[in-house]
Amino acid sequence: MLGRAVSAVHNGIQSELVYVEADVSSGFPRFSIVGLPDSAVNEARLRIRSAFHNCSLPFPKGRITVNLQPASLRKQGSGLDLAIAIAILRAEGMLVERKQTAFLAELGLDGSLVPAEATVGLALRLAEAGIQELYVAPGPPIPGPLASLMNIVASSTLTQVVAQLTNHPPVCAVPSRTSMDDKTSPQDSTIPFDMLDSLANRAFEKRLLAISAAGRHPLLFIGPPGVGKTTLSHRLIDLLPNLSEADALRSYAYHELVNPNAQFSLRPPLREPHHTLTPAGLTGSGSPPRPGEVTLADNGVLLLDECFEFSKATLNALREPLTSGVIHVSRNGRTASLPARFLLVGTANPCPCGWRGYGECRCLEHDVRRYWSRCPGPLLDRIDLIHYMNRVPDGTNNPLGSRDPVAFELRQAVSQARAILEPVDELDPIKQFQPRAVSMLTHLCDKLCVTERVVVQTAKLARTIAALDRRDEIRVEDVEEAFALRSSARR
């Protein structure tokens, strides 16, 4: 008799379904697992045999052959233990096969269930395949949005799983984060007001943050040390609206791969890698492969503090995801396309010492040229907003902040602007432009001899400016402001 069960494994960065087949036949006792199992999967034979014995379950005396489909996919990890055990029990006729049910857990020698690695990503893949019930080991609370996709059952032992499948008593569902804390709540509105409002007399910089957040325009702050570049950059994440449940789950699944202690949150991610980051660390690498910073920052902010200190190769690797919102990673003969729609914000000094144009600069001219050569021209061309910051006059900045509604209004404006921009046709950059605005755009582009990319980016920038003012139609003043923002800092 043939027994079957469904599970899933990590295939590098992605998750894949695994169909477990178990055949018990007469002959010399032997337990074989085929289908490209790794060492951890092969060792399941010993764990399963001991688990059966300690749970008082009869272990088959004949020849056991377990096949893991698809056979061409290498199976890694110990999360297949429970599915293999269930397939064997079904092959023995002890359990009846139930459709749309999957199993994901490691077995201890005493029959206890141990959580599999990065369960959320695997559960998401199973839910996409139509699985309605998933048996797992007790562990951290499952995110509420995932618990709404399928019935997730927590079982402590193999005996408990068998009892639940045999008698089908009321199952013990895994506790979900339906009552999440403020950081993860869908109605999160608890971002402290002083996060942005503590920065007084920075109205222009706050508008730049709002434009960047609304239209996902890359932003670069340049200025001397201590002027507030990094502080402003950290405030950008506060203007972004909460993620949808689907986006938050996908983001959490990627973060769980690199950090088992990652916390589920509906807030957009903020990634701030060190300047020693390699191109592989940015795009994704490792054995097995793991998502890079551009994927971990998907739907959030990628902050490069002192970005000119990053290697030129690392900065060059940003060009593809900035343009397409996707990163293609090739490892071990396989190619994976991962989301990388992040909002880039960077900070930089104007020269190695940091005081060029602001005070007494100690740098030689060739040192300044070499410093700026670290940032590739094509990358700078893709940054829509470059702003040179000046110091706020003494006595005008209030470090304690004031609880004025500016930050709240900015967040509302960004959310409303995104709602206006979402249905816009990306293939038609001048759609919804007034005729005079189109003429102004054409005139300025011809006058400045800019590239086609700059024309499209300027049109998108003008559209974002109009959306922030709650307008669908783009006017001449929007085009003029867009050109001013793009060209004023490119000196």
Coordinates of C-alpha atoms in Angstrom, one line a residue:
M1 CA 0.0 0.0 0.0
L2 CA 1.2 3.5 -0.8
G3 CA 1.0 6.4 1.7
R4 CA 1.2 10.1 0.8
A5 CA 1.8 13.4 2.6
V6 CA 2.5 16.9 1.6
S7 CA 5.2 19.2 3.0
A8 CA 7.6 22.0 1.9
V9 CA 11.3 22.8 2.0
H10 CA 13.4 25.9 1.3
N11 CA 15.1 25.9 -2.1
G12 CA 17.7 28.5 -1.3
I13 CA 15.6 31.7 -1.0
Q14 CA 12.4 30.3 -2.4
S15 CA 10.1 27.7 -0.9
E16 CA 9.0 24.5 -2.8
L17 CA 6.3 21.9 -2.3
V18 CA 7.4 18.4 -1.5
Y19 CA 5.2 15.4 -2.1
V20 CA 6.2 12.4 0.2
E21 CA 5.4 8.9 -0.9
A22 CA 6.0 5.9 1.3
D23 CA 5.8 2.3 0.2
V24 CA 5.9 -0.6 2.7
S25 CA 6.6 -4.0 1.1
S26 CA 7.6 -7.5 2.3
G27 CA 11.3 -8.3 2.4
F28 CA 14.4 -7.8 4.4
P29 CA 13.8 -4.8 6.8
R30 CA 15.3 -1.7 5.2
F31 CA 14.4 2.0 5.4
S32 CA 15.5 4.0 2.3
I33 CA 14.8 7.6 1.4
V34 CA 15.2 8.7 -2.3
G35 CA 14.7 12.0 -4.1
L36 CA 17.9 13.9 -3.4
P37 CA 17.8 14.0 0.4
D38 CA 20.6 15.8 2.2
S39 CA 22.2 14.4 5.4
A40 CA 19.5 15.9 7.7
V41 CA 16.7 14.3 5.7
N42 CA 18.5 11.0 5.6
E43 CA 19.0 11.0 9.3
A44 CA 15.2 11.2 9.6
R45 CA 15.2 7.4 9.3
L46 CA 16.7 7.1 12.8
R47 CA 14.6 9.9 14.3
I48 CA 11.4 8.4 12.9
R49 CA 12.2 4.8 14.1
S50 CA 12.9 6.0 17.6
A51 CA 9.8 8.3 17.6
F52 CA 7.6 5.4 16.7
H53 CA 9.0 3.2 19.4
N54 CA 8.7 5.9 22.1
C55 CA 5.2 6.8 21.1
S56 CA 4.1 3.1 21.1
L57 CA 3.3 3.1 17.4
P58 CA 4.0 -0.1 15.5
F59 CA 6.9 0.4 13.1
P60 CA 6.7 -1.5 9.8
K61 CA 8.8 -4.7 9.7
G62 CA 9.2 -4.9 6.0
R63 CA 11.0 -2.8 3.4
I64 CA 10.2 0.9 3.6
T65 CA 10.9 3.1 0.6
V66 CA 10.2 6.9 0.9
N67 CA 10.3 9.0 -2.3
L68 CA 10.5 12.8 -2.1
Q69 CA 9.0 14.5 -5.2
P70 CA 10.1 16.3 -7.3
A71 CA 13.1 14.1 -7.4
S72 CA 15.2 16.8 -9.1
L73 CA 15.0 19.1 -6.2
R74 CA 17.5 18.7 -3.4
K75 CA 15.7 18.4 -0.1
Q76 CA 17.4 20.1 2.9
G77 CA 16.5 20.4 6.6
S78 CA 14.6 18.4 9.1
G79 CA 11.2 19.8 8.5
L80 CA 10.1 16.7 6.5
D81 CA 10.2 14.4 9.4
L82 CA 6.6 14.6 10.3
A83 CA 5.4 14.3 6.7
I84 CA 7.5 11.1 6.2
A85 CA 6.1 9.6 9.5
I86 CA 2.5 10.3 8.4
A87 CA 3.1 8.8 4.9
I88 CA 4.5 5.6 6.6
L89 CA 1.4 5.4 8.9
R90 CA -0.9 5.9 5.9
A91 CA 1.0 3.2 4.0
E92 CA 0.4 0.8 6.9
G93 CA -3.3 1.7 6.8
M94 CA -3.3 3.3 10.2
L95 CA -4.3 6.7 8.9
V96 CA -6.6 7.7 6.1
E97 CA -5.3 10.2 3.5
R98 CA -6.9 13.6 3.8
K99 CA -6.7 16.1 1.0
Q100 CA -5.4 19.6 1.4
T101 CA -3.5 18.8 4.6
A102 CA 0.2 19.3 5.1
F103 CA 2.8 18.5 7.8
L104 CA 5.8 20.6 8.8
A105 CA 7.9 19.7 11.8
E106 CA 11.0 17.9 13.0
L107 CA 10.7 14.8 15.2
G108 CA 12.6 14.2 18.4
L109 CA 13.6 10.8 19.5
D110 CA 10.9 10.8 22.1
G111 CA 8.2 11.6 19.5
S112 CA 8.1 15.3 20.3
L113 CA 7.6 17.9 17.5
V114 CA 10.2 20.5 17.0
P115 CA 9.5 23.7 14.9
A116 CA 11.0 23.7 11.4
E117 CA 13.3 26.5 10.2
A118 CA 11.5 29.6 8.8
T119 CA 8.1 28.1 9.0
V120 CA 6.2 31.2 7.8
G121 CA 7.7 31.2 4.3
L122 CA 7.0 27.5 3.9
A123 CA 3.4 27.9 5.2
L124 CA 2.8 30.7 2.7
R125 CA 3.9 28.4 -0.2
L126 CA 1.6 25.7 1.1
A127 CA -1.3 28.2 1.3
E128 CA -0.7 29.3 -2.2
A129 CA -1.0 25.6 -3.3
G130 CA -4.4 25.3 -1.8
I131 CA -3.5 23.6 1.5
Q132 CA -6.2 24.3 4.1
E133 CA -4.8 22.6 7.2
L134 CA -1.2 22.6 8.4
Y135 CA 0.2 20.6 11.3
V136 CA 3.2 22.2 13.0
A137 CA 5.1 22.0 16.2
P138 CA 4.3 24.5 19.0
G139 CA 6.4 27.6 18.6
P140 CA 6.2 31.4 18.4
P141 CA 2.8 32.9 17.7
I142 CA 1.8 32.7 14.0
P143 CA 1.1 36.1 12.4
G144 CA -2.6 36.8 12.3
P145 CA -2.8 37.2 8.5
L146 CA -1.2 33.8 8.0
A147 CA -3.6 32.1 10.4
S148 CA -6.5 33.5 8.4
L149 CA -5.2 31.8 5.2
M150 CA -5.3 28.2 6.6
N151 CA -6.1 26.3 9.8
I152 CA -2.7 25.9 11.5
V153 CA -2.7 23.1 14.1
A154 CA -0.1 22.9 16.9
S155 CA 0.7 19.4 18.1
S156 CA 3.3 18.6 20.8
T157 CA 3.9 14.9 19.9
L158 CA 3.5 12.5 17.0
T159 CA 0.9 10.6 19.2
Q160 CA -1.2 13.8 19.4
V161 CA -1.1 14.2 15.6
V162 CA -2.2 10.6 15.1
A163 CA -5.0 11.1 17.5
Q164 CA -6.2 14.3 15.8
L165 CA -6.1 12.7 12.4
T166 CA -7.8 9.5 13.6
N167 CA -10.6 10.8 15.8
H168 CA -10.5 14.3 14.5
P169 CA -11.2 15.9 17.9
P170 CA -11.3 19.7 18.3
V171 CA -7.9 20.8 17.2
C172 CA -5.5 23.1 19.1
A173 CA -4.9 26.0 16.7
V174 CA -1.6 27.8 17.0
P175 CA -2.2 31.2 18.8
S176 CA -2.1 34.0 16.3
R177 CA -1.1 37.6 16.7
T178 CA -4.6 38.9 16.4
S179 CA -3.9 41.2 19.4
M180 CA -0.6 42.4 18.2
D181 CA 1.3 45.2 19.9
D182 CA 1.3 48.8 18.6
K183 CA 4.2 48.1 16.2
T184 CA 2.4 45.4 14.4
S185 CA -1.2 46.5 14.7
P186 CA -3.0 47.2 11.4
Q187 CA -4.4 50.3 12.9
D188 CA -1.0 51.5 14.0
S189 CA -1.1 55.2 14.6
T190 CA 1.2 55.3 17.6
I191 CA 4.3 56.7 15.8
P192 CA 5.6 59.4 18.2
F193 CA 4.8 62.9 16.9
D194 CA 8.2 64.1 18.0
M195 CA 10.0 61.8 15.5
L196 CA 9.5 64.4 12.8
D197 CA 8.3 67.4 14.7
S198 CA 11.5 67.7 16.8
L199 CA 13.2 68.9 13.6
A200 CA 12.0 72.5 13.6
N201 CA 12.8 74.9 10.7
R202 CA 13.3 72.0 8.3
A203 CA 10.2 72.6 6.2
F204 CA 11.9 72.2 2.9
E205 CA 13.6 69.0 4.0
K206 CA 10.3 67.6 5.3
R207 CA 8.7 68.3 1.9
L208 CA 11.5 66.4 0.2
L209 CA 10.8 63.5 2.6
A210 CA 7.1 63.6 1.7
I211 CA 7.8 63.7 -2.0
S212 CA 10.2 60.8 -1.7
A213 CA 7.8 58.8 0.4
A214 CA 4.8 59.4 -1.8
G215 CA 6.4 58.7 -5.2
R216 CA 9.2 56.3 -4.1
H217 CA 11.8 58.7 -5.4
P218 CA 15.4 58.0 -4.4
L219 CA 16.8 60.7 -2.1
L220 CA 20.4 61.9 -1.2
F221 CA 21.2 64.3 1.5
I222 CA 24.7 66.0 1.2
G223 CA 26.1 68.2 3.9
P224 CA 28.8 68.7 6.6
P225 CA 29.0 66.5 9.7
G226 CA 26.4 67.1 12.3
V227 CA 23.9 68.9 10.1
G228 CA 21.2 66.3 10.5
K229 CA 21.5 64.2 7.4
T230 CA 21.2 60.8 9.1
T231 CA 18.5 62.0 11.5
L232 CA 16.3 63.2 8.6
S233 CA 17.0 60.0 6.7
H234 CA 15.7 57.9 9.6
R235 CA 12.5 59.9 9.7
L236 CA 11.6 58.9 6.1
I237 CA 10.3 55.5 7.3
D238 CA 7.8 57.3 9.6
L239 CA 6.0 58.8 6.6
L240 CA 5.3 55.5 4.9
P241 CA 1.9 53.9 5.4
N242 CA 1.5 50.4 6.9
L243 CA 2.0 47.4 4.6
S244 CA -0.8 45.3 3.4
E245 CA -1.1 42.0 5.2
A246 CA 0.1 40.1 2.1
D247 CA 3.2 42.4 1.7
A248 CA 3.9 42.2 5.5
L249 CA 3.8 38.4 5.4
R250 CA 6.1 38.2 2.4
S251 CA 8.5 40.6 4.0
Y252 CA 8.5 38.6 7.3
A253 CA 9.1 35.4 5.4
Y254 CA 12.3 36.8 3.9
H255 CA 13.5 38.3 7.2
E256 CA 12.8 35.0 9.0
L257 CA 15.4 33.3 6.6
V258 CA 18.2 35.6 7.8
N259 CA 17.0 36.1 11.4
P260 CA 15.0 33.4 13.2
N261 CA 14.1 35.9 15.9
A262 CA 12.5 38.4 13.4
Q263 CA 9.3 40.0 14.6
F264 CA 6.2 40.3 12.4
S265 CA 5.2 43.9 11.7
L266 CA 2.9 45.8 9.4
R267 CA 5.3 48.7 9.4
P268 CA 7.6 48.9 6.4
P269 CA 11.2 47.6 7.0
L270 CA 14.1 49.9 7.4
R271 CA 17.5 48.4 6.5
E272 CA 20.7 50.3 7.3
P273 CA 23.7 48.1 6.3
H274 CA 27.3 49.0 7.2
H275 CA 29.5 50.5 4.5
T276 CA 31.6 47.3 4.3
L277 CA 28.6 45.6 2.6
T278 CA 29.6 43.5 -0.4
P279 CA 27.7 43.3 -3.7
A280 CA 26.7 39.7 -2.8
G281 CA 25.3 40.9 0.6
L282 CA 23.3 43.6 -1.2
T283 CA 21.7 41.4 -3.8
G284 CA 21.7 38.0 -2.0
S285 CA 24.2 35.2 -1.6
G286 CA 25.4 32.4 0.6
S287 CA 25.1 28.6 0.6
P288 CA 22.2 28.1 0.8
P289 CA 21.4 31.5 -0.7
R290 CA 19.8 34.1 1.5
P291 CA 18.0 37.3 0.5
G292 CA 20.1 40.4 0.3
E293 CA 19.5 43.9 1.7
V294 CA 17.5 45.0 -1.4
T295 CA 15.0 42.2 -0.8
L296 CA 14.9 42.7 2.9
A297 CA 14.1 46.4 2.3
D298 CA 11.3 45.6 -0.2
N299 CA 8.4 48.0 0.3
G300 CA 10.5 49.8 2.9
V301 CA 13.6 52.0 3.1
L302 CA 17.2 51.1 2.3
L303 CA 19.3 53.7 4.1
L304 CA 23.0 54.0 3.0
D305 CA 24.6 56.3 5.6
E306 CA 27.8 57.8 4.2
C307 CA 27.1 56.1 0.9
F308 CA 30.3 57.2 -0.7
E309 CA 32.1 55.0 1.7
F310 CA 30.5 51.9 0.1
S311 CA 32.5 50.2 -2.6
K312 CA 31.8 51.2 -6.2
A313 CA 30.8 47.6 -7.1
T314 CA 28.2 47.6 -4.3
L315 CA 26.7 50.9 -5.4
N316 CA 26.7 49.7 -9.0
A317 CA 24.6 46.7 -8.0
L318 CA 21.8 49.1 -7.0
R319 CA 21.2 50.1 -10.6
E320 CA 19.1 47.1 -11.6
P321 CA 16.7 47.0 -8.6
L322 CA 16.3 50.7 -8.7
T323 CA 15.1 50.5 -12.3
S324 CA 13.0 47.3 -12.3
G325 CA 12.1 46.8 -8.6
V326 CA 13.3 43.2 -9.0
I327 CA 16.7 41.5 -8.4
H328 CA 17.7 38.4 -10.3
V329 CA 20.0 36.1 -8.2
S330 CA 21.8 33.1 -9.8
R331 CA 23.3 30.6 -7.4
N332 CA 24.3 26.9 -7.9
G333 CA 22.9 26.8 -11.5
R334 CA 19.5 28.2 -10.4
T335 CA 18.0 31.7 -11.0
A336 CA 15.6 33.4 -8.6
S337 CA 13.7 36.7 -9.2
L338 CA 13.2 38.4 -5.8
P339 CA 11.3 41.6 -5.1
A340 CA 13.4 44.7 -4.5
R341 CA 11.0 47.6 -4.6
F342 CA 12.7 49.7 -1.9
L343 CA 13.0 53.4 -1.3
L344 CA 16.7 54.5 -1.4
V345 CA 17.8 57.2 0.9
G346 CA 21.5 58.1 1.3
T347 CA 23.7 60.6 3.1
A348 CA 27.1 61.9 2.1
N349 CA 29.7 64.5 3.0
P350 CA 30.6 66.9 0.2
C351 CA 34.3 65.9 0.5
P352 CA 36.5 63.6 2.6
C353 CA 36.8 66.1 5.5
G354 CA 33.2 67.1 5.1
W355 CA 33.5 70.9 5.0
R356 CA 33.8 71.7 1.4
G357 CA 31.6 74.7 0.7
Y358 CA 30.6 75.0 4.3
G359 CA 33.8 76.1 6.1
E360 CA 37.5 75.5 6.1
C361 CA 38.1 72.5 3.8
R362 CA 41.4 70.7 4.2
C363 CA 41.0 68.5 1.1
L364 CA 43.0 68.8 -2.1
E365 CA 41.1 69.0 -5.4
H366 CA 42.2 65.6 -6.6
D367 CA 41.0 64.1 -3.3
V368 CA 37.6 65.6 -3.8
R369 CA 37.4 64.3 -7.4
R370 CA 38.5 60.8 -6.2
Y371 CA 35.9 60.9 -3.4
W372 CA 33.1 61.7 -5.8
S373 CA 34.3 59.1 -8.3
R374 CA 33.3 56.4 -5.8
C375 CA 29.6 57.0 -6.7
P376 CA 28.9 55.8 -10.3
G377 CA 27.4 58.4 -12.6
P378 CA 24.6 56.1 -13.7
L379 CA 23.5 55.7 -10.1
L380 CA 23.5 59.4 -9.4
D381 CA 21.4 59.8 -12.6
R382 CA 18.8 57.5 -11.0
I383 CA 18.6 59.6 -7.8
D384 CA 15.7 62.0 -8.3
L385 CA 16.3 64.2 -5.3
I386 CA 19.7 65.4 -4.2
H387 CA 19.7 68.1 -1.6
Y388 CA 22.6 70.1 -0.1
M389 CA 21.8 70.8 3.6
N390 CA 22.8 73.8 5.6
R391 CA 23.0 74.2 9.3
V392 CA 19.9 75.5 11.1
P393 CA 20.8 78.8 12.8
D394 CA 21.5 78.5 16.6
G395 CA 18.5 78.7 18.8
T396 CA 15.9 77.9 16.1
N397 CA 15.9 74.1 16.5
N398 CA 14.0 72.6 19.4
P399 CA 15.5 69.2 20.3
L400 CA 12.6 68.4 22.6
G401 CA 10.1 68.8 19.8
S402 CA 6.6 70.3 19.8
R403 CA 3.5 68.2 19.4
D404 CA 2.3 70.2 16.4
P405 CA 0.3 68.3 13.7
V406 CA 2.9 68.6 11.0
A407 CA 4.1 65.0 11.0
F408 CA 0.5 63.7 11.1
E409 CA -0.4 65.9 8.2
L410 CA 2.6 64.7 6.2
R411 CA 1.7 61.1 6.8
Q412 CA -1.8 61.7 5.7
A413 CA -0.7 63.6 2.6
V414 CA 1.7 60.7 1.6
S415 CA -1.1 58.1 2.0
Q416 CA -3.5 60.2 -0.1
A417 CA -0.8 60.9 -2.8
R418 CA -0.1 57.2 -3.1
A419 CA -3.8 56.4 -3.6
I420 CA -3.8 58.9 -6.4
L421 CA -0.5 57.6 -7.9
E422 CA -1.3 53.8 -7.7
P423 CA -3.6 53.6 -10.8
V424 CA -1.2 55.7 -13.0
D425 CA 0.0 54.2 -16.2
E426 CA 3.8 53.9 -15.9
L427 CA 4.1 53.5 -19.7
D428 CA 2.7 57.0 -20.3
P429 CA 4.8 59.4 -18.3
I430 CA 2.9 62.5 -19.5
K431 CA -0.6 61.2 -19.0
Q432 CA -2.8 63.7 -17.1
F433 CA -0.4 66.6 -17.9
Q434 CA -2.0 69.9 -18.9
P435 CA -0.9 71.0 -22.5
R436 CA 1.1 73.9 -21.1
A437 CA 2.8 71.5 -18.7
V438 CA 3.8 69.2 -21.6
S439 CA 5.2 72.2 -23.5
M440 CA 7.2 73.3 -20.4
L441 CA 8.5 69.8 -20.0
T442 CA 9.6 69.6 -23.6
H443 CA 11.1 73.1 -23.5
L444 CA 13.2 72.5 -20.4
C445 CA 14.4 69.1 -21.6
D446 CA 15.5 70.5 -25.0
K447 CA 17.2 73.5 -23.2
L448 CA 19.1 71.3 -20.7
C449 CA 19.8 68.5 -23.2
V450 CA 18.9 65.8 -20.7
T451 CA 18.5 62.1 -21.3
E452 CA 15.3 60.2 -21.9
R453 CA 15.6 58.7 -18.4
V454 CA 15.7 62.2 -16.8
V455 CA 12.7 63.2 -18.8
V456 CA 10.6 60.3 -17.5
Q457 CA 11.9 60.7 -13.9
T458 CA 11.1 64.5 -14.0
A459 CA 7.6 63.7 -15.3
K460 CA 7.1 61.2 -12.5
L461 CA 8.4 63.8 -10.0
A462 CA 6.0 66.4 -11.2
R463 CA 3.1 63.9 -10.9
T464 CA 4.1 63.1 -7.3
I465 CA 4.2 66.9 -6.5
A466 CA 0.7 67.3 -7.9
A467 CA -0.6 64.2 -6.0
L468 CA 0.8 65.6 -2.7
D469 CA -1.3 68.7 -3.4
R470 CA -4.3 66.3 -4.0
R471 CA -4.6 67.0 -7.7
D472 CA -4.9 64.5 -10.5
E473 CA -3.8 67.0 -13.2
I474 CA -0.2 68.1 -13.5
R475 CA 0.3 71.9 -13.9
V476 CA 3.2 74.0 -15.2
E477 CA 4.3 74.9 -11.6
D478 CA 4.6 71.2 -10.8
V479 CA 7.0 70.7 -13.8
E480 CA 9.0 73.8 -12.8
E481 CA 9.3 72.5 -9.2
A482 CA 10.3 69.1 -10.4
F483 CA 13.1 70.5 -12.6
A484 CA 14.2 72.8 -9.8
L485 CA 14.5 69.8 -7.4
R486 CA 16.4 67.7 -9.9
S487 CA 18.8 70.3 -11.1
S488 CA 19.4 72.6 -8.1
A489 CA 21.8 70.2 -6.4
R490 CA 23.5 68.9 -9.5
R491 CA 26.4 71.3 -9.5

